[in-house]
Amino acid sequence: MTGFSADWLNLRELADQQARNSALLRYAAAFASTEVDAQSVVLDLGAGTGSTFRAFEHISPSLESPLTWRFVDNDRELLEEAARRGHEGRPIETYELDLNRVEDLPLGGVRLITASALFDLVSGPFVDRLIGAVNRAALDRPMGFYAALNYDGTTCWDPAHSLDQAVLDAFNDDQVTEKGFGPALGPGACDYIKQALEGVGYSVKLAASPWKLDGKNSQLVAELIQGIGNAVQSHPELAADDIAAWLEFRLSHAAFGSCIVGHIDLLAIRE
Ligand SMILES: C[S@@+](CC[C@H](N)C(=O)[O-])C[C@H]1O[C@@H](n2cnc3c(N)ncnc32)[C@H](O)[C@@H]1O
């Protein structure tokens, strides 16, 4: 799959932190910090530069519990940046690993598995294999999954443009194409994961976590628009002229308009 740059992850981090559903984040942090010992671990899948770690640190600072954070990603530079930005009071481990190798995931001592902006990229069979590996490693102890910021297929622009719906439909078609794990779950990710985890005894909560962007986020909005343009450029039902017109209109409003991008956060716990 195409890489994720630290610049893009930095650009979206503030919007992500504001969007995360605070109730689910607090539940997840409380679960992670309850009955832990020095061997207890949070395993962050597709950690990038550590945005999820920083969200947890914000509400549950290092000194309050002895958790170790274990970052897994296949991008060495992002992992190095994550370790560099780690917190002195918190043990951090990094693992450069392709998540598809679920049998090699470092699951020892893990109490909570976290991920942000990841599960809409993965496939149903990947989720099934991941849950199977977690069950084999940790059937005898409590386990949680916190999967935040999964795109839900909705994007709403103000001011509107006549091509918004056609572009959104094309973008959502792209969201379910291969992203390195087999056909991606895209906007169906949370429903799939919820059902899969409930099937093996987890209790699952979902909550909305939309990006609410306006002129203050103009750089992120402009990157988002360009990303959508790239994703839809070879869609058979969109003419190149229409895409160009939509891009021109959207970019000209990036600093003045607003935009809501739907996401869903998921928290699953098995006591
Ligand atoms: C959208 S970014 C999210 C990063 C971070 N969780 C955040 O919220 O800022 C997706 C992350 O998953 C990682 N990733 C994608 N495919 C991967 C794979 N097959 N194995 C390991 N990491 C992968 C990328 O390198 C990237 O860091």
Short mmCIF file of C-alpha atoms and ligand atoms in Angstrom, two decimals:
data_model
loop_
_atom_site.label_atom_id
_atom_site.label_comp_id
_atom_site.label_asym_id
_atom_site.label_seq_id
_atom_site.Cartn_x
_atom_site.Cartn_y
_atom_site.Cartn_z
CA MET A 1 0.00 0.00 0.00
CA THR A 2 1.08 3.58 -0.34
CA GLY A 3 2.88 4.89 2.72
CA PHE A 4 1.57 7.39 5.26
CA SER A 5 3.91 10.31 5.76
CA ALA A 6 4.69 11.77 9.16
CA ASP A 7 3.62 15.14 7.69
CA TRP A 8 0.14 13.79 6.89
CA LEU A 9 -0.18 12.13 10.30
CA ASN A 10 0.95 15.35 12.04
CA LEU A 11 -1.51 17.37 9.99
CA ARG A 12 -4.46 15.22 11.01
CA GLU A 13 -3.50 14.60 14.65
CA LEU A 14 -5.21 17.63 16.20
CA ALA A 15 -8.43 16.99 14.25
CA ASP A 16 -8.23 13.33 15.31
CA GLN A 17 -7.72 14.21 18.98
CA GLN A 18 -10.71 16.56 18.88
CA ALA A 19 -12.81 13.97 17.04
CA ARG A 20 -12.11 10.92 19.22
CA ASN A 21 -15.18 10.03 21.24
CA SER A 22 -14.11 11.10 24.71
CA ALA A 23 -16.38 8.68 26.59
CA LEU A 24 -15.00 5.63 24.77
CA LEU A 25 -11.45 6.91 25.13
CA ARG A 26 -11.93 7.26 28.89
CA TYR A 27 -13.48 3.78 29.15
CA ALA A 28 -10.56 2.35 27.18
CA ALA A 29 -7.96 4.14 29.32
CA ALA A 30 -9.72 3.07 32.52
CA PHE A 31 -9.88 -0.55 31.36
CA ALA A 32 -6.19 -0.48 30.38
CA SER A 33 -5.19 0.92 33.77
CA THR A 34 -7.27 -1.35 36.00
CA GLU A 35 -5.64 -4.33 37.71
CA VAL A 36 -2.42 -3.83 35.76
CA ASP A 37 1.06 -4.81 36.84
CA ALA A 38 4.51 -3.94 35.51
CA GLN A 39 4.09 -6.55 32.75
CA SER A 40 0.80 -5.15 31.39
CA VAL A 41 0.89 -3.94 27.82
CA VAL A 42 -1.10 -1.82 25.37
CA LEU A 43 -0.44 -2.99 21.81
CA ASP A 44 -0.97 -0.23 19.23
CA LEU A 45 -1.45 -1.62 15.70
CA GLY A 46 -0.45 0.65 12.81
CA ALA A 47 0.87 3.06 15.43
CA GLY A 48 2.31 5.62 13.00
CA THR A 49 3.96 8.34 15.08
CA GLY A 50 2.02 7.37 18.23
CA SER A 51 -1.12 9.50 18.02
CA THR A 52 -3.21 6.99 19.99
CA PHE A 53 -0.57 6.81 22.73
CA ARG A 54 -0.64 10.61 23.03
CA ALA A 55 -4.46 10.60 23.24
CA PHE A 56 -4.26 8.14 26.16
CA GLU A 57 -1.43 10.07 27.83
CA HIS A 58 -3.53 13.20 27.64
CA ILE A 59 -6.28 11.73 29.81
CA SER A 60 -4.27 9.17 31.81
CA PRO A 61 -0.71 10.40 32.34
CA SER A 62 2.23 8.01 32.68
CA LEU A 63 2.66 8.18 36.40
CA GLU A 64 -0.85 6.87 37.07
CA SER A 65 -0.20 3.29 35.92
CA PRO A 66 2.77 1.11 34.97
CA LEU A 67 1.56 0.17 31.48
CA THR A 68 4.03 -0.50 28.69
CA TRP A 69 3.07 0.71 25.20
CA ARG A 70 4.10 -1.52 22.30
CA PHE A 71 3.95 0.16 18.86
CA VAL A 72 3.64 -2.03 15.74
CA ASP A 73 4.01 -0.61 12.24
CA ASN A 74 5.71 -1.63 9.01
CA ASP A 75 7.18 1.85 8.51
CA ARG A 76 10.50 2.19 10.32
CA GLU A 77 10.67 5.98 10.04
CA LEU A 78 7.25 6.40 11.64
CA LEU A 79 8.23 4.04 14.45
CA GLU A 80 11.44 5.98 15.08
CA GLU A 81 9.45 9.19 15.24
CA ALA A 82 6.95 7.54 17.62
CA ALA A 83 9.75 6.40 19.94
CA ARG A 84 11.39 9.83 19.78
CA ARG A 85 8.11 11.46 20.82
CA GLY A 86 7.47 8.88 23.56
CA HIS A 87 7.16 9.88 27.17
CA GLU A 88 10.05 9.53 29.59
CA GLY A 89 7.85 8.08 32.30
CA ARG A 90 6.39 5.36 30.09
CA PRO A 91 8.13 2.24 28.74
CA ILE A 92 7.78 2.17 24.94
CA GLU A 93 8.64 -0.75 22.67
CA THR A 94 8.61 -0.62 18.87
CA TYR A 95 8.11 -3.54 16.48
CA GLU A 96 8.69 -3.15 12.75
CA LEU A 97 6.28 -5.75 11.41
CA ASP A 98 3.72 -6.30 8.65
CA LEU A 99 0.42 -6.68 10.49
CA ASN A 100 -0.59 -9.40 8.04
CA ARG A 101 1.81 -11.63 9.97
CA VAL A 102 -0.71 -11.87 12.82
CA GLU A 103 0.99 -14.96 14.23
CA ASP A 104 4.13 -12.84 14.86
CA LEU A 105 2.33 -10.05 16.75
CA PRO A 106 3.88 -9.51 20.20
CA LEU A 107 0.76 -10.38 22.20
CA GLY A 108 2.44 -11.42 25.46
CA GLY A 109 0.99 -9.51 28.44
CA VAL A 110 -1.35 -7.47 26.24
CA ARG A 111 -4.45 -6.17 28.03
CA LEU A 112 -5.65 -3.67 25.42
CA ILE A 113 -5.19 -3.60 21.64
CA THR A 114 -5.52 -0.15 20.11
CA ALA A 115 -5.62 1.22 16.57
CA SER A 116 -6.60 4.53 15.00
CA ALA A 117 -7.49 5.19 11.38
CA LEU A 118 -6.51 1.61 10.56
CA PHE A 119 -9.43 -0.79 10.54
CA ASP A 120 -11.19 0.74 7.52
CA LEU A 121 -8.05 -0.27 5.55
CA VAL A 122 -8.13 -3.93 6.52
CA SER A 123 -10.16 -6.86 5.22
CA GLY A 124 -12.68 -9.14 6.92
CA PRO A 125 -10.34 -12.18 6.75
CA PHE A 126 -7.58 -10.09 8.38
CA VAL A 127 -9.92 -9.19 11.28
CA ASP A 128 -10.86 -12.86 11.68
CA ARG A 129 -7.21 -13.94 11.73
CA LEU A 130 -6.34 -11.19 14.21
CA ILE A 131 -9.15 -12.16 16.57
CA GLY A 132 -8.13 -15.81 16.28
CA ALA A 133 -4.52 -14.98 17.21
CA VAL A 134 -5.63 -12.82 20.15
CA ASN A 135 -7.93 -15.55 21.41
CA ARG A 136 -5.17 -18.13 21.26
CA ALA A 137 -2.80 -15.82 23.16
CA ALA A 138 -5.18 -14.45 25.77
CA LEU A 139 -8.30 -16.54 26.32
CA ASP A 140 -7.58 -16.75 30.04
CA ARG A 141 -7.40 -13.03 30.79
CA PRO A 142 -9.45 -9.85 30.25
CA MET A 143 -8.85 -8.22 26.89
CA GLY A 144 -9.95 -5.02 25.20
CA PHE A 145 -9.97 -3.63 21.65
CA TYR A 146 -10.08 0.11 21.04
CA ALA A 147 -10.36 0.97 17.34
CA ALA A 148 -10.86 4.69 16.76
CA LEU A 149 -11.49 6.92 13.77
CA ASN A 150 -12.86 4.40 11.32
CA TYR A 151 -14.28 6.27 8.29
CA ASP A 152 -18.05 5.65 8.07
CA GLY A 153 -18.71 6.61 4.42
CA THR A 154 -20.20 10.08 5.05
CA THR A 155 -18.74 13.45 4.10
CA CYS A 156 -20.80 16.62 4.17
CA TRP A 157 -19.56 19.88 2.65
CA ASP A 158 -20.67 23.46 3.13
CA PRO A 159 -21.13 25.14 0.70
CA ALA A 160 -22.52 22.26 -1.33
CA HIS A 161 -21.53 21.46 -4.92
CA SER A 162 -23.70 19.55 -7.42
CA LEU A 163 -21.01 16.84 -7.78
CA ASP A 164 -20.53 16.18 -4.04
CA GLN A 165 -22.66 13.03 -3.99
CA ALA A 166 -21.13 11.57 -7.17
CA VAL A 167 -17.63 12.21 -5.86
CA LEU A 168 -18.51 10.73 -2.47
CA ASP A 169 -19.96 7.59 -4.11
CA ALA A 170 -16.78 7.19 -6.16
CA PHE A 171 -14.60 7.81 -3.12
CA ASN A 172 -16.50 5.19 -1.14
CA ASP A 173 -16.01 2.71 -3.99
CA ASP A 174 -12.28 3.30 -3.64
CA GLN A 175 -12.44 2.81 0.13
CA VAL A 176 -13.27 -0.87 -0.28
CA THR A 177 -10.42 -1.64 -2.66
CA GLU A 178 -7.18 -3.36 -1.66
CA LYS A 179 -5.14 -1.41 0.89
CA GLY A 180 -2.58 -4.10 1.68
CA PHE A 181 -4.81 -6.58 3.54
CA GLY A 182 -7.18 -7.85 0.83
CA PRO A 183 -10.41 -6.02 -0.16
CA ALA A 184 -10.81 -3.30 2.47
CA LEU A 185 -13.77 -3.15 4.85
CA GLY A 186 -13.95 0.63 4.35
CA PRO A 187 -17.13 2.13 5.84
CA GLY A 188 -18.31 -1.36 6.87
CA ALA A 189 -15.36 -1.88 9.24
CA CYS A 190 -17.06 -1.23 12.58
CA ASP A 191 -20.12 -3.34 11.83
CA TYR A 192 -17.89 -6.22 10.80
CA ILE A 193 -15.57 -5.98 13.81
CA LYS A 194 -18.50 -5.56 16.22
CA GLN A 195 -20.16 -8.72 14.97
CA ALA A 196 -16.91 -10.67 14.96
CA LEU A 197 -15.99 -9.65 18.52
CA GLU A 198 -19.49 -10.18 19.90
CA GLY A 199 -19.30 -13.68 18.42
CA VAL A 200 -16.36 -14.49 20.70
CA GLY A 201 -17.76 -12.99 23.89
CA TYR A 202 -16.83 -9.30 23.81
CA SER A 203 -19.23 -6.57 24.79
CA VAL A 204 -18.95 -3.84 22.14
CA LYS A 205 -19.76 -0.12 22.13
CA LEU A 206 -19.72 2.15 19.07
CA ALA A 207 -19.70 5.96 19.13
CA ALA A 208 -19.46 8.72 16.54
CA SER A 209 -16.16 10.58 16.19
CA PRO A 210 -16.55 12.93 13.21
CA TRP A 211 -13.96 15.37 11.97
CA LYS A 212 -15.58 18.82 12.11
CA LEU A 213 -13.33 20.93 9.91
CA ASP A 214 -13.44 24.57 8.91
CA GLY A 215 -11.11 27.36 7.86
CA LYS A 216 -8.90 26.75 10.89
CA ASN A 217 -8.09 23.35 9.38
CA SER A 218 -7.62 24.65 5.82
CA GLN A 219 -4.35 22.80 5.22
CA LEU A 220 -5.86 19.48 6.33
CA VAL A 221 -9.01 20.19 4.28
CA ALA A 222 -6.91 20.96 1.18
CA GLU A 223 -4.96 17.68 1.63
CA LEU A 224 -8.22 15.80 2.15
CA ILE A 225 -9.66 17.27 -1.07
CA GLN A 226 -6.51 16.34 -3.02
CA GLY A 227 -6.62 12.84 -1.56
CA ILE A 228 -10.25 12.42 -2.59
CA GLY A 229 -9.38 13.73 -6.07
CA ASN A 230 -6.58 11.17 -6.40
CA ALA A 231 -8.80 8.35 -5.18
CA VAL A 232 -11.59 9.04 -7.69
CA GLN A 233 -9.53 10.05 -10.72
CA SER A 234 -9.98 6.78 -12.60
CA HIS A 235 -13.55 6.08 -11.51
CA PRO A 236 -15.58 5.09 -14.60
CA GLU A 237 -18.61 7.22 -13.68
CA LEU A 238 -16.75 10.50 -13.21
CA ALA A 239 -15.52 12.56 -16.16
CA ALA A 240 -12.08 14.16 -15.80
CA ASP A 241 -13.61 17.62 -16.40
CA ASP A 242 -16.12 17.09 -13.61
CA ILE A 243 -13.41 16.02 -11.18
CA ALA A 244 -11.34 19.08 -12.13
CA ALA A 245 -14.37 21.38 -11.60
CA TRP A 246 -15.14 19.80 -8.24
CA LEU A 247 -11.51 20.07 -7.13
CA GLU A 248 -11.29 23.71 -8.18
CA PHE A 249 -14.50 24.59 -6.31
CA ARG A 250 -13.55 22.65 -3.20
CA LEU A 251 -9.99 23.97 -3.01
CA SER A 252 -11.21 27.53 -3.47
CA HIS A 253 -13.41 27.05 -0.38
CA ALA A 254 -10.89 25.20 1.78
CA ALA A 255 -10.20 28.28 3.87
CA PHE A 256 -13.83 29.45 4.11
CA GLY A 257 -16.18 26.48 4.00
CA SER A 258 -16.68 23.60 6.39
CA CYS A 259 -16.75 19.87 6.21
CA ILE A 260 -17.86 16.98 8.40
CA VAL A 261 -16.24 13.59 7.82
CA GLY A 262 -17.95 10.75 9.64
CA HIS A 263 -15.93 8.31 11.74
CA ILE A 264 -16.87 5.67 14.28
CA ASP A 265 -14.90 4.61 17.37
CA LEU A 266 -15.25 1.08 18.74
CA LEU A 267 -14.47 -0.27 22.18
CA ALA A 268 -14.82 -3.98 22.89
CA ILE A 269 -14.13 -5.59 26.24
CA ARG A 270 -14.11 -9.19 27.39
CA GLU A 271 -13.81 -9.48 31.15
C1 LIG B 1 -3.75 6.09 8.67
S1 LIG B 1 -2.24 5.67 9.44
C2 LIG B 1 -2.68 5.82 11.15
C3 LIG B 1 -1.50 5.99 12.05
C4 LIG B 1 -1.82 6.24 13.53
N1 LIG B 1 -2.57 5.14 14.11
C5 LIG B 1 -2.58 7.53 13.69
O1 LIG B 1 -3.77 7.51 14.05
O2 LIG B 1 -1.99 8.60 13.45
C6 LIG B 1 -2.14 3.91 9.21
C7 LIG B 1 -0.88 3.30 9.80
O3 LIG B 1 -0.89 1.90 9.57
C8 LIG B 1 0.39 1.50 9.12
N2 LIG B 1 0.20 0.30 8.29
C9 LIG B 1 -0.51 0.20 7.15
N3 LIG B 1 -0.44 -1.05 6.65
C10 LIG B 1 0.35 -1.75 7.51
C11 LIG B 1 0.79 -3.10 7.55
N4 LIG B 1 0.46 -3.98 6.60
N5 LIG B 1 1.57 -3.48 8.57
C12 LIG B 1 1.93 -2.60 9.55
N6 LIG B 1 1.53 -1.31 9.57
C13 LIG B 1 0.75 -0.90 8.56
C14 LIG B 1 0.92 2.68 8.35
O4 LIG B 1 2.33 2.68 8.23
C15 LIG B 1 0.40 3.85 9.19
O5 LIG B 1 1.30 4.19 10.21
#
